[in-house]
């Protein structure tokens, strides 16, 4: 069923794929979106998830003999 709000098409709902859902994984379907609006929503969701999910990540690397990030090393 298509839902419109002031000529703007809204998603009809969120569906969770139950077959593959676990405590740490879920596949969700949200549709339909206006043309191009899926990218907008997807980018916002990606940014929120990246800033909210805790974990370990490399933030800096120091290599002997390298003064700046554009220096080339032989054999690398």
Coordinates of N, CA and C in Angstrom, one line a residue, residues 19-45:
X19 N 14.1 -15.4 9.3 CA 14.8 -16.7 9.1 C 16.3 -16.5 9.5
X20 N 16.9 -15.3 9.3 CA 18.3 -15.1 9.5 C 18.5 -14.2 10.8
X21 N 17.5 -13.8 11.5 CA 17.7 -12.9 12.6 C 18.3 -13.7 13.8
X22 N 19.3 -13.0 14.5 CA 19.9 -13.5 15.7 C 19.9 -12.4 16.7
X23 N 20.6 -12.6 17.8 CA 20.8 -11.5 18.8 C 21.7 -10.4 18.3
X24 N 22.6 -10.8 17.4 CA 23.6 -9.8 16.9 C 23.4 -9.5 15.4
X25 N 22.4 -10.0 14.7 CA 22.3 -9.8 13.3 C 20.8 -9.7 12.9
X26 N 20.5 -8.7 12.1 CA 19.2 -8.6 11.5 C 19.2 -8.0 10.2
X27 N 18.3 -8.5 9.3 CA 18.2 -7.9 7.9 C 16.8 -7.3 7.8
X28 N 16.8 -6.0 7.6 CA 15.5 -5.3 7.6 C 15.3 -4.8 6.2
X29 N 14.0 -4.7 5.8 CA 13.5 -4.2 4.5 C 12.6 -3.0 4.8
X30 N 12.9 -1.8 4.2 CA 12.1 -0.6 4.3 C 11.8 -0.2 2.9
X31 N 10.6 -0.2 2.5 CA 10.2 0.2 1.1 C 8.8 0.7 1.0
X32 N 8.4 1.4 0.0 CA 9.2 2.0 -1.1 C 9.7 3.4 -0.6
X33 N 10.7 3.9 -1.3 CA 11.2 5.3 -1.1 C 11.0 6.1 -2.3
X34 N 10.9 7.4 -2.2 CA 10.9 8.3 -3.3 C 12.3 8.1 -4.1
X35 N 12.3 8.4 -5.3 CA 13.5 8.3 -6.1 C 14.6 9.1 -5.5
X36 N 15.8 8.5 -5.2 CA 16.9 9.2 -4.6 C 16.9 9.3 -3.1
X37 N 15.7 9.1 -2.5 CA 15.6 9.3 -1.0 C 16.2 8.1 -0.3
X38 N 16.3 6.9 -0.9 CA 16.9 5.8 -0.2 C 18.4 6.1 0.1
X39 N 19.1 6.8 -0.8 CA 20.5 7.1 -0.6 C 20.6 8.1 0.6
X40 N 19.7 9.0 0.8 CA 19.6 10.0 1.9 C 19.5 9.2 3.2
X41 N 18.5 8.4 3.2 CA 18.2 7.6 4.5 C 19.3 6.7 4.8
X42 N 19.8 6.0 3.8 CA 20.9 5.0 4.0 C 22.2 5.7 4.5
X43 N 22.5 6.8 3.9 CA 23.7 7.6 4.4 C 23.6 8.0 5.8
X44 N 22.4 8.5 6.2 CA 22.2 8.9 7.6 C 22.2 7.7 8.5
X45 N 21.7 6.6 8.1 CA 21.7 5.4 9.0 C 23.2 4.9 9.1

